[in-house]
Coordinates of C-alpha atoms in Angstrom, one line a residue:
Chain A
M1 CA 0.0 0.0 0.0
R2 CA 1.4 3.3 -1.0
P3 CA 1.9 6.0 1.6
P4 CA -0.1 9.2 1.4
I5 CA 1.0 11.5 -1.4
R6 CA 2.0 15.0 -0.5
R7 CA 1.5 17.4 -3.2
N8 CA 2.4 21.0 -3.3
R9 CA -0.5 22.6 -5.2
R10 CA 0.2 26.1 -6.1
T11 CA -1.7 28.4 -8.3
Q12 CA 0.8 29.9 -10.8
Q13 CA -0.1 33.2 -12.2
A14 CA 2.5 34.6 -14.6
L15 CA 2.1 38.3 -14.6
A16 CA 4.6 40.0 -16.8
G17 CA 8.2 40.0 -18.0
L18 CA 10.3 42.1 -15.8
S19 CA 13.8 43.2 -16.2
V20 CA 15.8 43.5 -13.1
V21 CA 19.3 44.9 -13.1
G22 CA 21.6 42.7 -11.2
A23 CA 24.1 43.9 -8.6
L24 CA 26.9 44.3 -11.1
G25 CA 24.7 45.9 -13.8
A26 CA 23.9 42.9 -15.8
A27 CA 20.3 42.7 -16.8
T28 CA 18.7 39.5 -15.8
A29 CA 15.4 38.7 -17.5
L30 CA 12.9 37.7 -14.9
D31 CA 9.3 36.9 -14.8
L32 CA 7.1 37.6 -11.8
S33 CA 4.8 34.9 -10.5
T34 CA 2.4 34.9 -7.6
Q35 CA 2.3 31.6 -5.9
T36 CA -0.6 30.9 -3.7
A37 CA -0.6 27.8 -1.6
S38 CA -4.0 26.2 -1.9
A39 CA -6.0 24.3 0.7
G40 CA -4.1 21.2 1.8
S41 CA -0.7 22.6 1.1
D42 CA 2.0 23.2 3.7
S43 CA 2.1 26.8 4.4
G44 CA -1.1 28.4 3.4
S45 CA 0.8 31.5 2.6
T46 CA 1.1 33.6 -0.5
T47 CA 4.5 34.6 -1.8
T48 CA 5.6 36.6 -4.8
R49 CA 8.7 35.5 -6.6
A50 CA 10.7 36.5 -9.6
H51 CA 12.3 33.8 -11.6
A52 CA 14.4 33.3 -14.7
R53 CA 12.4 33.4 -17.8
S54 CA 11.6 30.2 -19.6
G55 CA 13.2 29.8 -23.0
S56 CA 11.5 29.1 -26.3
S57 CA 13.0 25.7 -26.5
G58 CA 10.7 24.5 -23.8
S59 CA 13.0 22.8 -21.4
G60 CA 14.9 25.8 -20.1
G61 CA 12.3 26.9 -17.7
R62 CA 11.3 23.6 -16.1
L63 CA 12.2 24.9 -12.7
A64 CA 10.9 28.4 -13.4
R65 CA 7.7 28.1 -11.6
D66 CA 8.6 25.7 -8.8
L67 CA 10.3 22.5 -7.8
R68 CA 8.2 19.7 -9.1
P69 CA 7.3 16.8 -6.8
A70 CA 6.6 13.5 -8.5
A71 CA 3.0 12.7 -9.1
D72 CA 3.5 9.5 -7.1
S73 CA 5.9 8.9 -4.3
P74 CA 8.4 6.0 -4.4
T75 CA 7.3 2.8 -2.7
K76 CA 9.2 0.3 -0.7
S77 CA 10.9 -2.5 -2.5
P78 CA 11.8 -5.9 -1.2
R79 CA 15.4 -6.1 0.1
Q80 CA 18.0 -7.7 -2.2
S81 CA 21.2 -9.1 -0.9
S82 CA 23.3 -8.4 -3.9
P83 CA 24.2 -5.0 -5.3
T84 CA 23.6 -3.8 -8.8
T85 CA 25.3 -6.0 -11.4
Q86 CA 28.1 -4.2 -13.3
Q87 CA 27.4 -4.7 -17.0
A88 CA 30.1 -3.7 -19.5
Q89 CA 28.3 -5.2 -22.4
P90 CA 24.6 -5.2 -23.4
Q91 CA 22.8 -8.1 -21.8
P92 CA 19.3 -8.8 -20.7
A93 CA 18.6 -8.2 -17.1
P94 CA 15.7 -10.0 -15.5
S95 CA 12.8 -7.8 -14.4
D96 CA 11.6 -9.6 -11.4
G97 CA 10.4 -6.6 -9.6
G98 CA 13.1 -6.9 -7.0
A99 CA 16.6 -6.7 -8.3
P100 CA 17.8 -3.1 -8.5
Q101 CA 18.1 -1.6 -12.0
A102 CA 20.2 1.3 -10.9
T103 CA 21.8 2.8 -7.9
T104 CA 21.6 6.4 -6.8
S105 CA 24.6 7.9 -4.9
G106 CA 26.3 11.2 -4.7
S107 CA 28.8 12.0 -7.5
Chain B
M1 CA 6.6 -8.3 -17.4
S2 CA 9.3 -7.0 -19.7
T3 CA 12.8 -8.0 -20.3
L4 CA 15.4 -5.3 -19.7
A5 CA 18.7 -4.6 -21.4
A6 CA 21.4 -2.4 -20.0
H7 CA 24.6 -0.7 -20.8
E8 CA 27.1 0.7 -18.3
W9 CA 30.2 2.8 -19.0
E10 CA 32.5 5.3 -17.5
L11 CA 31.5 8.9 -18.1
W12 CA 32.6 12.2 -16.5
S13 CA 34.7 10.4 -13.9
T14 CA 31.6 8.5 -12.8
T15 CA 29.4 5.8 -14.2
A16 CA 26.6 6.1 -16.7
R17 CA 24.0 3.4 -17.0
L18 CA 21.3 3.0 -19.6
V19 CA 18.4 0.6 -19.2
V20 CA 15.6 0.0 -21.7
T21 CA 12.5 -2.1 -21.6
E22 CA 13.0 -3.4 -25.1
P23 CA 16.4 -5.1 -25.7
D24 CA 16.3 -4.4 -29.4
A25 CA 16.2 -0.7 -28.7
L26 CA 19.4 -0.6 -26.6
A27 CA 21.9 0.1 -29.3
E28 CA 20.0 2.9 -30.8
A29 CA 19.3 4.3 -27.3
R30 CA 23.0 4.3 -26.6
V31 CA 23.7 6.2 -29.8
L32 CA 21.1 8.9 -28.9
T33 CA 22.5 9.1 -25.4
D34 CA 26.1 9.5 -26.6
A35 CA 25.2 12.2 -29.0
L36 CA 23.2 14.2 -26.4
L37 CA 25.9 13.8 -23.7
A38 CA 28.6 14.9 -26.2
D39 CA 26.7 18.1 -26.9
V40 CA 26.2 18.8 -23.2
E41 CA 29.9 18.2 -22.5
L42 CA 31.0 20.5 -25.3
A43 CA 28.6 23.2 -24.0
A44 CA 29.1 23.0 -20.3
S45 CA 32.2 21.1 -19.2
R46 CA 34.5 23.1 -16.9
F47 CA 37.3 20.6 -17.6
R48 CA 37.5 21.0 -21.4
D49 CA 39.5 23.8 -22.9
D50 CA 37.3 23.8 -26.0
S51 CA 34.0 23.9 -24.2
E52 CA 31.7 26.9 -24.5
I53 CA 31.6 27.6 -20.8
R54 CA 35.4 27.7 -20.6
N55 CA 35.5 30.3 -23.3
L56 CA 33.0 32.7 -21.9
R57 CA 34.3 36.2 -21.3
P58 CA 33.1 39.1 -19.1
G59 CA 30.5 41.1 -20.8
L60 CA 28.2 39.9 -23.5
N61 CA 28.4 36.4 -24.9
I62 CA 26.4 34.9 -27.6
V63 CA 25.9 31.3 -26.6
S64 CA 24.4 28.2 -28.2
A65 CA 20.8 27.3 -27.6
L66 CA 21.9 24.3 -25.4
L67 CA 24.2 26.3 -23.2
A68 CA 21.5 29.0 -22.9
D69 CA 19.1 26.3 -21.8
L70 CA 21.5 24.9 -19.2
V71 CA 22.3 28.3 -17.8
R72 CA 18.6 29.1 -17.7
E73 CA 18.0 26.0 -15.7
A74 CA 20.8 26.8 -13.4
L75 CA 19.5 30.3 -12.7
S76 CA 16.0 28.8 -12.2
A77 CA 17.5 26.3 -9.7
A78 CA 19.1 29.2 -7.9
W79 CA 15.8 31.1 -7.8
V80 CA 13.7 28.2 -6.4
T81 CA 16.3 27.4 -3.8
D82 CA 16.8 30.9 -2.6
G83 CA 20.3 30.8 -3.9
A84 CA 21.4 27.6 -2.2
V85 CA 22.2 26.1 -5.6
D86 CA 24.2 28.8 -7.4
P87 CA 26.0 28.5 -10.8
T88 CA 28.6 31.2 -9.8
V89 CA 30.5 28.7 -7.6
G90 CA 33.0 27.9 -10.3
G91 CA 35.7 30.2 -8.8
A92 CA 35.1 28.9 -5.3
L93 CA 35.5 25.3 -6.5
A94 CA 38.7 26.2 -8.3
R95 CA 40.1 27.8 -5.1
L96 CA 39.2 24.6 -3.2
G97 CA 41.3 22.7 -5.8
Y98 CA 38.4 21.2 -7.8
D99 CA 39.5 22.8 -11.1
R100 CA 40.0 19.6 -13.0
D101 CA 38.5 16.1 -13.4
I102 CA 38.0 14.8 -9.9
R103 CA 40.4 11.9 -10.5
L104 CA 43.2 14.5 -11.1
V105 CA 42.4 16.8 -8.1
E106 CA 45.4 17.0 -5.8
R107 CA 44.5 14.8 -2.9
N108 CA 46.5 16.7 -0.3
G109 CA 46.7 20.2 -1.6
R110 CA 47.9 23.3 0.2
N111 CA 45.6 25.4 2.3
V112 CA 42.9 27.4 0.5
A113 CA 44.2 31.0 0.3
V114 CA 40.9 32.8 0.2
I115 CA 37.4 31.6 0.9
R116 CA 34.7 34.2 0.2
P117 CA 31.1 34.3 -0.8
V118 CA 30.4 33.5 -4.4
P119 CA 29.5 36.4 -6.7
G120 CA 25.9 35.3 -6.8
W121 CA 23.5 34.2 -9.6
R122 CA 21.8 37.5 -9.7
A123 CA 24.9 39.0 -11.3
V124 CA 24.4 36.8 -14.3
G125 CA 22.2 38.0 -17.1
L126 CA 20.5 35.8 -19.7
E127 CA 18.2 37.1 -22.4
G128 CA 17.6 34.6 -25.2
S129 CA 21.1 33.6 -26.4
V130 CA 22.8 36.6 -24.9
L131 CA 24.6 35.7 -21.7
T132 CA 26.1 38.5 -19.7
L133 CA 28.8 37.9 -17.1
P134 CA 30.5 40.4 -14.8
P135 CA 34.2 40.1 -14.3
E136 CA 35.5 37.2 -12.2
V137 CA 32.5 35.1 -12.5
D138 CA 33.2 31.5 -13.4
L139 CA 30.1 29.4 -14.0
D140 CA 29.8 25.9 -12.8
L141 CA 26.7 24.0 -14.0
G142 CA 27.6 20.8 -12.3
S143 CA 24.7 20.7 -9.9
T144 CA 22.1 21.0 -12.7
A145 CA 23.6 20.1 -16.1
K146 CA 24.2 16.5 -15.4
A147 CA 20.7 16.0 -14.0
S148 CA 19.3 17.9 -17.0
A149 CA 21.3 15.7 -19.3
A150 CA 19.7 12.6 -17.7
D151 CA 16.3 14.1 -18.2
R152 CA 17.0 15.0 -21.8
C153 CA 18.4 11.6 -22.7
A154 CA 15.4 9.7 -21.1
A155 CA 12.9 11.9 -22.8
E156 CA 14.6 11.7 -26.2
I157 CA 14.9 7.9 -26.0
A158 CA 11.3 7.3 -24.9
S159 CA 10.0 9.7 -27.5
R160 CA 12.1 8.5 -30.5
L161 CA 12.1 4.8 -29.7
G162 CA 8.8 4.3 -27.9
V163 CA 10.3 2.3 -25.0
G164 CA 10.6 2.6 -21.3
V165 CA 14.0 3.9 -20.3
L166 CA 16.2 4.7 -17.3
V167 CA 19.2 6.9 -17.6
S168 CA 21.6 7.2 -14.7
L169 CA 24.5 9.6 -14.9
G170 CA 26.6 9.1 -11.7
G171 CA 23.5 8.3 -9.7
D172 CA 21.3 11.1 -11.2
I173 CA 18.5 9.0 -12.5
A174 CA 15.8 10.0 -14.9
T175 CA 13.1 7.7 -16.3
A176 CA 10.6 8.0 -19.2
G177 CA 8.0 5.9 -20.9
P178 CA 6.6 2.7 -19.4
G179 CA 8.4 1.1 -16.5
P180 CA 9.3 -2.5 -16.0
G181 CA 8.0 -5.2 -13.7
A182 CA 4.7 -6.1 -12.3
D183 CA 4.1 -2.8 -10.6
G184 CA 5.7 -0.7 -13.3
G185 CA 8.2 0.8 -11.0
W186 CA 11.9 1.0 -11.5
Q187 CA 13.9 -0.7 -8.7
I188 CA 16.4 1.8 -7.3
R189 CA 19.0 1.1 -4.7
V190 CA 19.9 4.1 -2.6
A191 CA 23.4 3.6 -1.4
D192 CA 25.8 6.5 -1.1
H193 CA 28.6 5.1 1.1
D194 CA 29.5 1.7 2.4
D195 CA 29.3 3.1 6.0
D196 CA 25.8 4.3 5.6
P197 CA 22.5 2.4 5.7
D198 CA 21.1 1.7 2.2
D199 CA 17.6 1.4 0.9
Q200 CA 15.7 0.1 -2.1
I201 CA 12.6 1.7 -3.5
S202 CA 10.3 1.4 -6.4
L203 CA 10.4 4.6 -8.5
P204 CA 7.2 5.3 -10.4
P205 CA 7.8 5.4 -14.2
G206 CA 8.4 8.9 -15.5
S207 CA 9.9 10.2 -12.3
A208 CA 13.4 10.7 -11.2
I209 CA 15.8 10.5 -8.3
A210 CA 19.1 12.1 -7.3
T211 CA 21.5 12.0 -4.4
S212 CA 23.9 14.7 -3.2
S213 CA 26.7 13.7 -0.9
T214 CA 29.3 15.3 1.3
V215 CA 31.3 12.0 1.7
R216 CA 31.9 11.3 -2.0
R217 CA 34.1 13.4 -4.3
T218 CA 36.2 14.5 -1.4
W219 CA 39.8 15.5 -1.2
S220 CA 42.1 17.2 1.4
R221 CA 43.5 20.7 1.7
A222 CA 46.1 21.2 4.4
G223 CA 44.9 18.1 6.1
E224 CA 41.3 19.1 6.1
R225 CA 38.8 17.0 4.1
V226 CA 36.7 19.1 1.7
H227 CA 33.9 18.1 -0.6
H228 CA 32.4 19.5 -3.7
V229 CA 29.1 21.0 -2.6
V230 CA 29.8 24.7 -2.1
D231 CA 27.8 26.9 0.2
P232 CA 27.4 30.0 -1.8
R233 CA 27.2 32.1 1.3
T234 CA 30.7 31.2 2.4
G235 CA 32.4 29.9 -0.8
G236 CA 33.6 26.9 1.2
P237 CA 32.3 23.4 1.4
A238 CA 28.8 23.2 3.0
D239 CA 28.7 22.2 6.6
P240 CA 28.3 18.4 6.4
V241 CA 25.2 18.2 8.5
W242 CA 24.1 15.5 6.0
R243 CA 26.2 12.8 4.7
S244 CA 23.8 12.4 1.8
V245 CA 20.4 13.6 0.7
T246 CA 18.3 11.7 -1.8
V247 CA 15.2 13.3 -3.4
A248 CA 12.6 11.8 -5.7
A249 CA 10.8 14.2 -8.0
R250 CA 9.1 14.5 -11.4
D251 CA 12.3 15.1 -13.2
C252 CA 16.0 14.8 -12.3
L253 CA 16.7 18.5 -12.6
T254 CA 14.3 19.0 -9.7
A255 CA 15.6 16.1 -7.8
N256 CA 19.2 17.1 -8.0
T257 CA 18.5 20.8 -7.4
A258 CA 16.6 19.8 -4.2
S259 CA 19.1 17.4 -2.9
T260 CA 22.0 19.8 -3.5
A261 CA 20.0 22.6 -1.8
A262 CA 19.2 20.4 1.1
V263 CA 22.9 19.7 1.7
V264 CA 23.6 23.5 1.6
K265 CA 20.7 24.3 3.8
G266 CA 21.9 21.9 6.5
H267 CA 19.5 21.7 9.5
A268 CA 16.9 23.7 7.7
A269 CA 16.7 21.2 5.0
L270 CA 14.0 19.0 6.5
D271 CA 11.5 21.8 6.8
W272 CA 12.4 23.1 3.4
L273 CA 11.9 19.8 1.7
R274 CA 8.6 19.3 3.5
G275 CA 7.5 22.7 2.3
Q276 CA 8.3 21.8 -1.3
G277 CA 6.2 18.7 -1.0
L278 CA 9.1 16.5 -2.0
S279 CA 9.9 12.9 -1.0
A280 CA 13.4 12.6 0.4
R281 CA 15.8 10.5 2.5
L282 CA 18.6 12.1 4.4
V283 CA 21.5 10.5 6.2
D284 CA 22.9 12.7 8.9
R285 CA 26.5 12.8 10.2
H286 CA 25.7 10.1 12.8
H287 CA 24.4 7.8 10.0
R288 CA 20.8 8.2 11.1
V289 CA 18.2 8.2 8.4
H290 CA 15.5 10.9 8.2
L291 CA 12.6 10.6 5.8
V292 CA 10.5 13.4 4.4
G293 CA 7.2 13.5 2.6
G294 CA 6.1 10.3 0.8
W295 CA 9.4 8.5 1.1
P296 CA 8.4 4.9 2.1
R297 CA 9.1 4.1 5.7
E298 CA 11.0 1.2 6.9
T299 CA 11.0 -0.4 10.4
G300 CA 13.9 1.1 12.4
D301 CA 14.1 4.3 10.4
A302 CA 14.3 7.5 12.4
A303 CA 11.5 10.0 11.8

């Protein structure tokens, strides 16, 4: 059974492009967003933020509005005794729902 | 239940791993990955003399669409983390000795001459393809570009080849398309250091996970151990309140941004992550595990 999902629902209202001159005189293109925490969110507060403008290529502004939680939280997996297999060459790996397919660590 | 195929290879002094849900698609997926990663490296590597980022100059720079995107993402990361993840840490990292591939960093270097706050992301201007830099600002996109590259590879492979895919770049993991296994989730081991408790979770398809660490990528300066996560407020390594922080999110850029910010924010990280609605697992300096949001709990974990 999956744990309760925490979602940070925020109403995003892009207002207008705004140029703000940085501390050293460099113009930084910013947008201004009003973020209102909706019922059920953590703070219930309203904040106004400026953020770097999203580019036309589509991916540049993925963080522009907010950090994006996953739609679903991770769930617990059965413990495995062996670490991830090192594979130098392509080879099929069984998908038994238990053996890890990758390892996350700091790098 | 699908059969998986995987490639693993050395990349950027770490390990890259590519897993697809259709073995026949693996070779082409690798080609797509290599091409995209080569582009990212040429745009954003601090360690290549011929990269775009190494050849930026103070004042106006016309940059490629890719570098503009990567800088834009880095500035956005700075914005949403209140400056905890800041792309102007390049000079600070160099002063700490991390001015070359981590394998070549002097393991026992001299003391750091000057530690000072970084110039700050607000000093950087970006309008379209015009990147404006003040003097003495060296960009480092390490906290965001690798994660973004994982996202881009996964999205490209799933879109072009129509398969489920997992792309791991040094533990920054992005997935796209359908997942494997009975529950559809990707099985991910969370294991930063041999001395720390590990974990294994099922990551929903289409989501991502990343870990930031203060106990990996370390070296010594004048007998003091330093790590590569810089606190922009000081210009020195972040206080190692956390040995590692792992965050699950909708995309790897978000996950890595949040995990890096959490390391920098130290004790404030737990509340900050909760406020962002993220699922996270933090290991403190005493090797205790702290869970945030929807991260699945395990008997014996500390709250």
